[in-house]
Short mmCIF file of C-alpha atoms in Angstrom, two decimals:
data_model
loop_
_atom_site.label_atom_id
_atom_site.label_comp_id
_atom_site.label_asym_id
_atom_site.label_seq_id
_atom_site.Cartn_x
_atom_site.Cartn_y
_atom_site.Cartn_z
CA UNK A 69 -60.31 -95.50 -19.90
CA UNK A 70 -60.06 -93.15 -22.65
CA UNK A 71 -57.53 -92.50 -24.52
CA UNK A 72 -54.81 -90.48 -23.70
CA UNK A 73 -54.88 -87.24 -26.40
CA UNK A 74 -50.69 -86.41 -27.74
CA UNK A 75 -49.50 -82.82 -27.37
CA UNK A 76 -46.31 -81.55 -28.64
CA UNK A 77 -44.81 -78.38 -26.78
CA UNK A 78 -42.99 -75.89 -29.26
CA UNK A 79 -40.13 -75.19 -27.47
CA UNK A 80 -37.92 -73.69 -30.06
CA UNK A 81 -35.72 -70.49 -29.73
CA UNK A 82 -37.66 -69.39 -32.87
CA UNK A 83 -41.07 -69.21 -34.88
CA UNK A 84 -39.05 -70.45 -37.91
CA UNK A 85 -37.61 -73.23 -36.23
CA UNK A 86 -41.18 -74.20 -34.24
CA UNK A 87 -42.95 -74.18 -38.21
CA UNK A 88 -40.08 -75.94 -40.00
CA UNK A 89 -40.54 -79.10 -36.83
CA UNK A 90 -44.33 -78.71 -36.71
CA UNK A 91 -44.77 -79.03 -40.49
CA UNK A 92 -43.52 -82.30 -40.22
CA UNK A 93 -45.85 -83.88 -37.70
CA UNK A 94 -48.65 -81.38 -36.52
CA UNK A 95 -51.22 -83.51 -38.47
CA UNK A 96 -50.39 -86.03 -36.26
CA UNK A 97 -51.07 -85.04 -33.36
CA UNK A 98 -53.92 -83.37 -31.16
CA UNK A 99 -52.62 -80.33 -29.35
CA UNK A 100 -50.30 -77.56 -30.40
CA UNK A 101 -47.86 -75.92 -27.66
CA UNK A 102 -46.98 -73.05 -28.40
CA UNK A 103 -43.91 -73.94 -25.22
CA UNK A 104 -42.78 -71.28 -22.83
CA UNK A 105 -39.57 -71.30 -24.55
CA UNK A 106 -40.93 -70.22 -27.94
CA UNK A 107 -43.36 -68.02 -25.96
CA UNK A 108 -40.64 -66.13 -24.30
CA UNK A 109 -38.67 -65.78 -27.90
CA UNK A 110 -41.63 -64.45 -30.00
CA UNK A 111 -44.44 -63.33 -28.22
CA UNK A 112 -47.94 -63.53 -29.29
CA UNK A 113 -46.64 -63.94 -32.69
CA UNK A 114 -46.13 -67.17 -31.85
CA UNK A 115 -49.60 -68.27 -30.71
CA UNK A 116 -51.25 -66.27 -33.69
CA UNK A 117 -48.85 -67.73 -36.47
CA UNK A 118 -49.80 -71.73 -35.34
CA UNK A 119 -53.49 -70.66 -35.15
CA UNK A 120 -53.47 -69.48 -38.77
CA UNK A 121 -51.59 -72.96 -39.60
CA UNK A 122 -53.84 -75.34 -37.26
CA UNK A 123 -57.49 -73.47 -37.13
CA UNK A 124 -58.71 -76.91 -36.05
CA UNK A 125 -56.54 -78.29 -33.48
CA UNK A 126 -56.47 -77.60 -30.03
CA UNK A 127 -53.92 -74.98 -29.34
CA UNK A 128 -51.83 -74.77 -26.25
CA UNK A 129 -50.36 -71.56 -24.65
CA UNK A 130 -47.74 -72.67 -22.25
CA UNK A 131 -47.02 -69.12 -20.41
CA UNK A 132 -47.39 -69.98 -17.01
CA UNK A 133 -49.27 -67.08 -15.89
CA UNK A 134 -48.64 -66.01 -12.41
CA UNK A 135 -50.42 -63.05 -11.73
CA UNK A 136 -52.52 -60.43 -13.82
CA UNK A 137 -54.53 -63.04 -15.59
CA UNK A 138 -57.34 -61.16 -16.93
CA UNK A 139 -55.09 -59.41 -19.25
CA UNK A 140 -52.80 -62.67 -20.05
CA UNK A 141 -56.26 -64.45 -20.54
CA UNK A 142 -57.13 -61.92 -22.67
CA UNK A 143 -54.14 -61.76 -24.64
CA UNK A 144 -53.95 -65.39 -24.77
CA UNK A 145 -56.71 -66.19 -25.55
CA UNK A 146 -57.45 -63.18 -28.31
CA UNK A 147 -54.74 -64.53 -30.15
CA UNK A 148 -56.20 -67.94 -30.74
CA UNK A 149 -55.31 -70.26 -27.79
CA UNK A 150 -57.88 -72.61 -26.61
CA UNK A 151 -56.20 -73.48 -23.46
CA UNK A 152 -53.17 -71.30 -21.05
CA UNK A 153 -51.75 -72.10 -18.45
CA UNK A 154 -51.30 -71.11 -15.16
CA UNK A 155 -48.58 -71.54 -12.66
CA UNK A 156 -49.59 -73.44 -9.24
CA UNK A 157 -48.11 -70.55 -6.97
CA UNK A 158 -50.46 -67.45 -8.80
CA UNK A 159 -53.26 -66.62 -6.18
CA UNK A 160 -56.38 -68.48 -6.80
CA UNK A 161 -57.49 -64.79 -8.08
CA UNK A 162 -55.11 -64.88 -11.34
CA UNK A 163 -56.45 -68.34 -12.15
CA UNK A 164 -60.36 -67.50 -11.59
CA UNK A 165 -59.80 -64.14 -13.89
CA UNK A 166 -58.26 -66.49 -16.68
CA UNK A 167 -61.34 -68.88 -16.26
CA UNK A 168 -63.78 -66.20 -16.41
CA UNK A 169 -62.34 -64.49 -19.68
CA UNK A 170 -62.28 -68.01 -21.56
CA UNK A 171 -65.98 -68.50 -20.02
CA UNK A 172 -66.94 -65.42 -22.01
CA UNK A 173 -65.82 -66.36 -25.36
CA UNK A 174 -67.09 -68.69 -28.04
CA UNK A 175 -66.09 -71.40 -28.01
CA UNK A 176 -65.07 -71.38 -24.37
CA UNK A 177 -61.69 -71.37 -23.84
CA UNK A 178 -60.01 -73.22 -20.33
CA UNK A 179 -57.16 -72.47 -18.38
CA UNK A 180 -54.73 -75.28 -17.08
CA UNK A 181 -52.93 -75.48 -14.31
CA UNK A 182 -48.76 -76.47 -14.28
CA UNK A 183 -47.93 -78.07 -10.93
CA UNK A 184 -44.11 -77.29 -10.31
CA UNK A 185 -42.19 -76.95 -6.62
CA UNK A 186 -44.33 -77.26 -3.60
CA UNK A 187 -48.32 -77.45 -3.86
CA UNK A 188 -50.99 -78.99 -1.45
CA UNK A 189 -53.59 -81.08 -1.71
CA UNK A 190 -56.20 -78.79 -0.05
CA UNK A 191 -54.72 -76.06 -2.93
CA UNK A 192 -55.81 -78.39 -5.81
CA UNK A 193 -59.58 -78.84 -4.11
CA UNK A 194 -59.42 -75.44 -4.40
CA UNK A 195 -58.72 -75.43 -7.62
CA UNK A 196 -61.26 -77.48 -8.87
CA UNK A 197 -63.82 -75.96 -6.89
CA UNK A 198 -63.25 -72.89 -8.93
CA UNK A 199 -63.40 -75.14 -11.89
CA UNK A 200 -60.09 -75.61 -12.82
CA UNK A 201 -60.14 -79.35 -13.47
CA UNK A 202 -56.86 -79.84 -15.87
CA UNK A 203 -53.35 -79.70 -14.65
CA UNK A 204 -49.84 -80.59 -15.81
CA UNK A 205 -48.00 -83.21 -14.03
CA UNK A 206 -44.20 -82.03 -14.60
CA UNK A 207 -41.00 -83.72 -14.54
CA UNK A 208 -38.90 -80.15 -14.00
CA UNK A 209 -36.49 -80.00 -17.26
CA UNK A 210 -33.78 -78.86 -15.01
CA UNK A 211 -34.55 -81.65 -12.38
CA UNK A 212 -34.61 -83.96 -14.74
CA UNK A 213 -31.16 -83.36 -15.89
CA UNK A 214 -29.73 -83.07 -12.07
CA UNK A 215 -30.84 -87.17 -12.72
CA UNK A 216 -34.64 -87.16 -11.44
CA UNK A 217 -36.39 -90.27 -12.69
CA UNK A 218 -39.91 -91.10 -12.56
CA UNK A 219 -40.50 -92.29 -9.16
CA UNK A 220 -43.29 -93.91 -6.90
CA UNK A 221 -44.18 -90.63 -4.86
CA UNK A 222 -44.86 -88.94 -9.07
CA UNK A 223 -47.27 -91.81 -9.30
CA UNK A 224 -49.24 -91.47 -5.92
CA UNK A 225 -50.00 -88.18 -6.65
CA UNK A 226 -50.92 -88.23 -10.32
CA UNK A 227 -53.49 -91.21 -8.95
CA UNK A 228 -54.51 -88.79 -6.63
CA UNK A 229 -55.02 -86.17 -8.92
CA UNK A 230 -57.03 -88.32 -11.15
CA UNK A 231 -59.32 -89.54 -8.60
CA UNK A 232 -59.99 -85.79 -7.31
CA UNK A 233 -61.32 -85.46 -10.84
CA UNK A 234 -58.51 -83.77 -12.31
CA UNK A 235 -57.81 -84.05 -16.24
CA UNK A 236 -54.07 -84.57 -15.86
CA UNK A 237 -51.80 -84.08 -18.35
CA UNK A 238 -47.98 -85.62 -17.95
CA UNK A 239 -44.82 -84.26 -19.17
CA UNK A 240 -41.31 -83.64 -18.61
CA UNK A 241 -38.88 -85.78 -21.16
CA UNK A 242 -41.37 -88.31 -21.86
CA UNK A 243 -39.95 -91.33 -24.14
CA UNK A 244 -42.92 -93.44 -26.04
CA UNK A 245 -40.77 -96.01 -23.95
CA UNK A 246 -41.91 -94.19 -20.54
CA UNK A 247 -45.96 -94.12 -20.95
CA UNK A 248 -46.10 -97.76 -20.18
CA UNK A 249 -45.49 -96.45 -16.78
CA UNK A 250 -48.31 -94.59 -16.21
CA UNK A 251 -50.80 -96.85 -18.01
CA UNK A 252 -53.08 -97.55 -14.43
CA UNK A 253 -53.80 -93.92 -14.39
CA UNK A 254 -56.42 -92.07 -16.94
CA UNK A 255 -54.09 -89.98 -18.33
CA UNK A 256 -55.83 -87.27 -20.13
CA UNK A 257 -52.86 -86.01 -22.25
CA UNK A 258 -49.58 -86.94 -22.48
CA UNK A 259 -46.64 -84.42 -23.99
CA UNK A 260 -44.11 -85.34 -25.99
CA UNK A 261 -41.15 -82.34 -27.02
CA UNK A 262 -38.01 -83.06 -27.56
CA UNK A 263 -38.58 -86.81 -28.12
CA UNK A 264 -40.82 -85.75 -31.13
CA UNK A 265 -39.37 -82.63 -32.11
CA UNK A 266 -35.47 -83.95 -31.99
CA UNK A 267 -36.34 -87.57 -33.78
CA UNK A 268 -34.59 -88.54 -36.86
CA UNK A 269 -38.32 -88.63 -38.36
CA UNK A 270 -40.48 -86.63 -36.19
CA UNK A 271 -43.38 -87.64 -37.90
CA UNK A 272 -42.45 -91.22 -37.29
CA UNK A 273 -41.68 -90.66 -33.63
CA UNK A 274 -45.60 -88.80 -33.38
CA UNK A 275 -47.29 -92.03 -34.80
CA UNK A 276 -45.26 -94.24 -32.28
CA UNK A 277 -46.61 -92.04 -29.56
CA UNK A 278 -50.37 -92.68 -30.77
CA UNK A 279 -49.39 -96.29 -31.72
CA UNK A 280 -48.23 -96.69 -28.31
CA UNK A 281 -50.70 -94.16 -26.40
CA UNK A 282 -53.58 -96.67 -28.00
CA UNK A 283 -51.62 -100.28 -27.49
CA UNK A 284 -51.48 -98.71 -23.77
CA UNK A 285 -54.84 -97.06 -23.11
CA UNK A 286 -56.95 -98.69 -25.86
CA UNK A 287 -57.46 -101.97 -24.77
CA UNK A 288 -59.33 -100.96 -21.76
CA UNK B 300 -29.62 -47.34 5.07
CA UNK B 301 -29.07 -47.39 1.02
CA UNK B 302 -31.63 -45.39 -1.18
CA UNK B 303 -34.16 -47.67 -2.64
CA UNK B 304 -34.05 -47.85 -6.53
CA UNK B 305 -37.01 -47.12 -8.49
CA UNK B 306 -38.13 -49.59 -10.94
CA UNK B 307 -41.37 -49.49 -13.77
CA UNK B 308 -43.01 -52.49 -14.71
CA UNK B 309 -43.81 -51.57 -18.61
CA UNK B 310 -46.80 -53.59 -17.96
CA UNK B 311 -48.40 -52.83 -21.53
CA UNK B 312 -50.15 -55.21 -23.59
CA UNK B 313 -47.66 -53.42 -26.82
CA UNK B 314 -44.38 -51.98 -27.45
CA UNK B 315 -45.94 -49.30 -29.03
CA UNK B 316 -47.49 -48.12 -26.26
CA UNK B 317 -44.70 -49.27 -23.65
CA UNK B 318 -42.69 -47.15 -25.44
CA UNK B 319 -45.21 -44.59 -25.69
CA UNK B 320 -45.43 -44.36 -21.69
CA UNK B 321 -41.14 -44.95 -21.14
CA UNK B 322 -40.16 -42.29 -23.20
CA UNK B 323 -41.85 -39.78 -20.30
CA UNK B 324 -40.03 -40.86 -17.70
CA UNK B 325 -37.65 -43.40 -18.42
CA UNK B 326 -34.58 -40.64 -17.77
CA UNK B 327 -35.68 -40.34 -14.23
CA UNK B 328 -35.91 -44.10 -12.60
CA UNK B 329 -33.28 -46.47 -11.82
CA UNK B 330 -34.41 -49.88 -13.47
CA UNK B 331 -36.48 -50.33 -16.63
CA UNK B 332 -38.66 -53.67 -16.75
CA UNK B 333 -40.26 -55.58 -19.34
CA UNK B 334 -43.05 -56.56 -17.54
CA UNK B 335 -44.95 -60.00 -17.63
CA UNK B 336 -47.79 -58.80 -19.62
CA UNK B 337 -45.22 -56.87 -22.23
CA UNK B 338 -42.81 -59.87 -22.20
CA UNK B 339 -45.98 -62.25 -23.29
CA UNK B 340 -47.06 -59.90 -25.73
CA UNK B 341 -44.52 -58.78 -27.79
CA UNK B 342 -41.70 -61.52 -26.67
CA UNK B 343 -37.52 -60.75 -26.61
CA UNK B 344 -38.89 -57.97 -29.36
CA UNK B 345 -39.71 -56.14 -26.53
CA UNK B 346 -36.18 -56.81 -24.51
CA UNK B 347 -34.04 -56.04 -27.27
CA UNK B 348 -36.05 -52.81 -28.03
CA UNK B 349 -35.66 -51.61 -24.49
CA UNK B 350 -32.20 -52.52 -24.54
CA UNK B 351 -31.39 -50.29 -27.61
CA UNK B 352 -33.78 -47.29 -26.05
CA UNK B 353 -31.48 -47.48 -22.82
CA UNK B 354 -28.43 -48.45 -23.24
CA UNK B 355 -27.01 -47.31 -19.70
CA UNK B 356 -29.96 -48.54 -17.34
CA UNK B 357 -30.32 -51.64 -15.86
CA UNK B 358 -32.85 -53.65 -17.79
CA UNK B 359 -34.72 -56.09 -15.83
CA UNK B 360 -36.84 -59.17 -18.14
CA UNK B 361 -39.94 -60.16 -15.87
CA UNK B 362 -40.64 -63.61 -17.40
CA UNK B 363 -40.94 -65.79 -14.00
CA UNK B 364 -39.18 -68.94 -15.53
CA UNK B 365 -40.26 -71.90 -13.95
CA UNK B 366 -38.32 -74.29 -16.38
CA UNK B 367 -35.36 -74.49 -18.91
CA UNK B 368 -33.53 -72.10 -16.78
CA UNK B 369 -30.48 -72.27 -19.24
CA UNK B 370 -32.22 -72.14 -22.61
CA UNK B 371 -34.59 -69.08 -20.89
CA UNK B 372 -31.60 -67.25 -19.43
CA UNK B 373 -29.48 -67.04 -23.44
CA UNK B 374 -32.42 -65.59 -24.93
CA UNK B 375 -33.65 -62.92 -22.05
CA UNK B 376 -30.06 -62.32 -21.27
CA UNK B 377 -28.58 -62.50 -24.86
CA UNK B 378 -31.86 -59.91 -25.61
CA UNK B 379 -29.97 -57.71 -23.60
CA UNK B 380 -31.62 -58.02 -20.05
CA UNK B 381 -29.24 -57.56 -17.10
CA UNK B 382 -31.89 -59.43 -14.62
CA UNK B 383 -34.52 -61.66 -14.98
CA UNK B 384 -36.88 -63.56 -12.60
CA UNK B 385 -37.85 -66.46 -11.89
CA UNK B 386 -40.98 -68.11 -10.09
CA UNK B 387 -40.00 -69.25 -6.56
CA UNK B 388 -42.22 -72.34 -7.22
CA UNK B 389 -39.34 -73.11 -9.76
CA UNK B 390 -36.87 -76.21 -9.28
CA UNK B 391 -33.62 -74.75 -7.60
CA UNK B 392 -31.68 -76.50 -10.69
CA UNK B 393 -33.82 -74.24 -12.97
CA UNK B 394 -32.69 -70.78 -10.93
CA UNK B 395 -28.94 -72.26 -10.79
CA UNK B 396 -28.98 -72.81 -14.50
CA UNK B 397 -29.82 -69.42 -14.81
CA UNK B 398 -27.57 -67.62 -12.61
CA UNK B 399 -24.88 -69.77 -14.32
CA UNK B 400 -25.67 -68.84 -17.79
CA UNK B 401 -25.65 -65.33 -16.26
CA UNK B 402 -22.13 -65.43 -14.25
CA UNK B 403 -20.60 -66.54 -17.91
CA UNK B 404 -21.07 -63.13 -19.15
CA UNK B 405 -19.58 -59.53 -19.40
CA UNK B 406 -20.88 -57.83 -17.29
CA UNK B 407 -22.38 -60.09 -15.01
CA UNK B 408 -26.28 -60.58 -15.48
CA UNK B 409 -28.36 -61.92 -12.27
CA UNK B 410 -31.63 -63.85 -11.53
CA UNK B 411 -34.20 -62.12 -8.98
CA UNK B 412 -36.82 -64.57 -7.12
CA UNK B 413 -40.51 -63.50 -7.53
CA UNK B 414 -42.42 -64.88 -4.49
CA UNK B 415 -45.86 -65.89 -5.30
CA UNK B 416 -47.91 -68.41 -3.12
CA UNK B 417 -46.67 -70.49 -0.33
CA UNK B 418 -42.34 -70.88 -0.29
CA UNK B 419 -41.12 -71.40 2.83
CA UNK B 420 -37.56 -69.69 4.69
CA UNK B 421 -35.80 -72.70 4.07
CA UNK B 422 -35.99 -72.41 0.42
CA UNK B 423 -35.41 -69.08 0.76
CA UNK B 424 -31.84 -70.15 2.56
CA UNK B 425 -31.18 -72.22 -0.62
CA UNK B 426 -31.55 -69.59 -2.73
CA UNK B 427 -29.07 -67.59 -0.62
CA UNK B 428 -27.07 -70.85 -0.71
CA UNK B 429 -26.62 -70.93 -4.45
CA UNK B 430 -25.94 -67.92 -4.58
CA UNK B 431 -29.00 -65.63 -5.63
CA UNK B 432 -29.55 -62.90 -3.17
CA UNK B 433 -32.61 -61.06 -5.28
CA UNK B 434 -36.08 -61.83 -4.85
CA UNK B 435 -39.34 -59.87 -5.34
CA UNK B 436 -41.85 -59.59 -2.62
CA UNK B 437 -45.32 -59.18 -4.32
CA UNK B 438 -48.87 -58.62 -3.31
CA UNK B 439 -50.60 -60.29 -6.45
CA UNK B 440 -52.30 -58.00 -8.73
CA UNK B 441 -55.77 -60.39 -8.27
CA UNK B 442 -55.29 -60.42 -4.70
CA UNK B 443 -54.83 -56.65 -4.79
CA UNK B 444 -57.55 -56.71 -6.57
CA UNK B 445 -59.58 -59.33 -4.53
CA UNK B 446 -59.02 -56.49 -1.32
CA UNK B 447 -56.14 -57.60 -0.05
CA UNK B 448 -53.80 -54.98 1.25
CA UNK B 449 -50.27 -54.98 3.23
CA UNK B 450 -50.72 -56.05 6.31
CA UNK B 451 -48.58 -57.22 9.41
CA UNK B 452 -47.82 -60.71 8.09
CA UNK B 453 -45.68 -58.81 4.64
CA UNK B 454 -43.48 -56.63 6.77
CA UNK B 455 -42.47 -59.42 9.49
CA UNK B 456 -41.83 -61.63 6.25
CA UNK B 457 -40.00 -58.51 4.41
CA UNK B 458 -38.02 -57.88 7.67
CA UNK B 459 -37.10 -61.65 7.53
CA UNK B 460 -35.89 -61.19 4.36
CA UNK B 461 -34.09 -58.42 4.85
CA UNK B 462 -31.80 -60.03 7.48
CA UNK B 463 -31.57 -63.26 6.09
CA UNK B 464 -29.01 -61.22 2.90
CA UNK B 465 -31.64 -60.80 0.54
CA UNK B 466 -31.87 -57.60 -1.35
CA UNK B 467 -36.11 -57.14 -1.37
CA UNK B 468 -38.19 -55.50 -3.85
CA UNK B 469 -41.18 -54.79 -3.15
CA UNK B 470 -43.90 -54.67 -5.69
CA UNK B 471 -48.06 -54.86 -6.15
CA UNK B 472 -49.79 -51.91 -6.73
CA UNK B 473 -47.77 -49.75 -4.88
CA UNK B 474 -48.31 -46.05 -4.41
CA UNK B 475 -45.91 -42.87 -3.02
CA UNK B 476 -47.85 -42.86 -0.39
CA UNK B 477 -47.59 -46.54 0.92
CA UNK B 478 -43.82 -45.90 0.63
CA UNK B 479 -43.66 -45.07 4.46
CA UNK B 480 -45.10 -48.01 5.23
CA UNK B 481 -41.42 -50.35 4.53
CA UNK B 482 -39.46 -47.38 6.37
CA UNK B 483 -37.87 -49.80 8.64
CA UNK B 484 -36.79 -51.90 6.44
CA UNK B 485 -33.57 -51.89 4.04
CA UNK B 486 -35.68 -52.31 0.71
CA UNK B 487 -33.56 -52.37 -2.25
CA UNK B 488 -35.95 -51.64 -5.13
CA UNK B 489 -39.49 -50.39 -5.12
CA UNK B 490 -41.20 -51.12 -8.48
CA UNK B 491 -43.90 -48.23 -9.27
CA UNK B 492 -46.13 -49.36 -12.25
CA UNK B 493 -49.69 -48.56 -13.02
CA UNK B 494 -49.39 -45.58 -10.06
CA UNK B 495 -46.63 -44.02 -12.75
CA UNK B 496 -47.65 -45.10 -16.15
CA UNK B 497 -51.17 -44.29 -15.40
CA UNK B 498 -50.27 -40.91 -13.67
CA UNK B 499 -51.58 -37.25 -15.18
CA UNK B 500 -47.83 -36.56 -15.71
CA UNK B 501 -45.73 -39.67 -15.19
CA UNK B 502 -42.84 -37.52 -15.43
CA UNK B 503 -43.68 -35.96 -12.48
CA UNK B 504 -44.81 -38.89 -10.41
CA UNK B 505 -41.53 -40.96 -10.83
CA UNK B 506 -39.92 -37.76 -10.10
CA UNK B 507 -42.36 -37.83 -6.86
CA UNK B 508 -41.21 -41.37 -6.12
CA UNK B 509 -37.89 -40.70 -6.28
CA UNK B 510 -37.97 -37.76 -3.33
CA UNK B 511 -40.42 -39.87 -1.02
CA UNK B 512 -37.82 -42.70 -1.47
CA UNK B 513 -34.90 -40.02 -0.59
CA UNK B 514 -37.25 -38.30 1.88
CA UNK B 515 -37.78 -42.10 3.82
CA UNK B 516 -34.65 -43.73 3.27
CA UNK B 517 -31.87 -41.12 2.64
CA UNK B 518 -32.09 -39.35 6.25
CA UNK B 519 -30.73 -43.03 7.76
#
């Protein structure tokens, strides 16, 4: 299997906050997130202030587009993100329109989809047969602290996912101590937030991740 | 029957020119809304800006929160926003966390449901359970855009609705003239948006809104 890439969602109440956490690890690690929380707080601002600081890592809008996705894509997308992402209940319509704005731009840029609530099967062939082949495998913040665990019906389906062909990315309160769980699935990305960001040393807690990600994934 | 209010999605891709297309006719609707598109753009910059432009209108924040319902809910209401949504596909701890953060304050600020994709009656009845009696019932802008148009299916669902508690907006590309089209039904809000902003005179058309909503609804 290959190995797992780390991604760290931004989910600060503020730009200065996200740069004074990302400072201390973003060489780290792989992808940016520029998190719906920090999304909400500052806008586009956001997105364009961590391009200018990482011009060469991937970077991650988080908005969760549900509808109008030409002109999210577009403003997305023209701010610097390489990848958005799209929330499981928009039409198959919003997500196309994202795709075909980040087809049209150099270097292509891809939309991902963020599985949360109820979704289908038959919905996620669809997906893929648009060409949407990466989603987000969530843990729901707010389920997790109503005491959801990781659980045996969360790993059916991300093996499903993977075998449809999905790029599946996991998240939702992930500990380094937690990824030994999903280690027979090829994970594509794993997310770590407020594990990294809240750490004593963040950048310490970001090279456990990849020490671990690799001890888990690399052997293989 | 109540009188529908009349709500514009500021739908802009800047402030400047949100503000640009409010200032016509902001005086004559009911409910002022940072829209998605705005909201991703320009971030609580946008809220608090509104906020300050109309001090005595209700001020709805369009972000469709699917996660971190607490953490979403201080920043869009501490911006200033007396509503804000939330994507049905969200966890029911997400939309509780936000009503709570919500019922904490003076005056009272509320959550509205936007319902995108498949969500079924019995959620629905656990929204009502929990207490949040708003939802938004949309005809997606890319399936709008795709062809679709209202059809039997959205008024037996809107009817539902409707007698299940829930106070309905409707929304999607919505002109004066399709108003007669949800006569039967109690609607609370109709949200007028690109048929307003992109009018000749916007003045006038919200002005035309407003007596086709009294013309339909204020005769019951």
């Amino acid at each position: 299997m290959s190995i797992p890439l780390l991604q760290v969602a931004l989910d600060n109440t503020s730009l200065e906050d996200a740069i004074a956490s990302i400072e201390q690890y973003g060489h780290l690690i792989d992808i940016v997130e520029v998190g719906t929380i920090l999304h909400v707080a500052e806008g586009l601002h956001a997105t364009k202030t961590l391009r200018a600081m990482y011009p060469d890592k991937i970077l991650l809008d988080d908005i969760k587009g549900a509808d109008a996705g030409k002109t999210l894509a577009e403003l997305c997308f023209g701010a610097g993100a390489d990848i958005m992402t799209a929330i499981c209940a928009a039409d198959i319509n919003t997500m196309i329109a994202m795709k075909k704005v980040g087809e049209k731009m150099t270097p292509v840029r891809d939309v991902q989809i963020e599985l949360y609530g109820d979704w289908t099967y038959e919905q996620a062939a669809s997906w893929l047969a648009a060409g949407i082949d990466q989603l987000v495998y969530h843990r729901s913040r707010d389920a997790e602290l109503a005491g959801k665990t990781w659980d045996t019906p969360d790993f059916e389906k991300i093996g499903k996912l993977c075998e449809m062909g999905f790029k599946v990315t996991i998240t939702g309160g992930l500990n380094k101590e937690d990824l030994h769980l999903f280690k027979d699935y090829p994970i594509h990305c794993v997310i770590g937030g407020r594990s990294i960001r809240n750490a004593a040393n963040p950048a310490a807690e970001a090279q456990a991740f990849q020490t671990e990600i690799r001890r888990i994934w690399g052997a293989k």
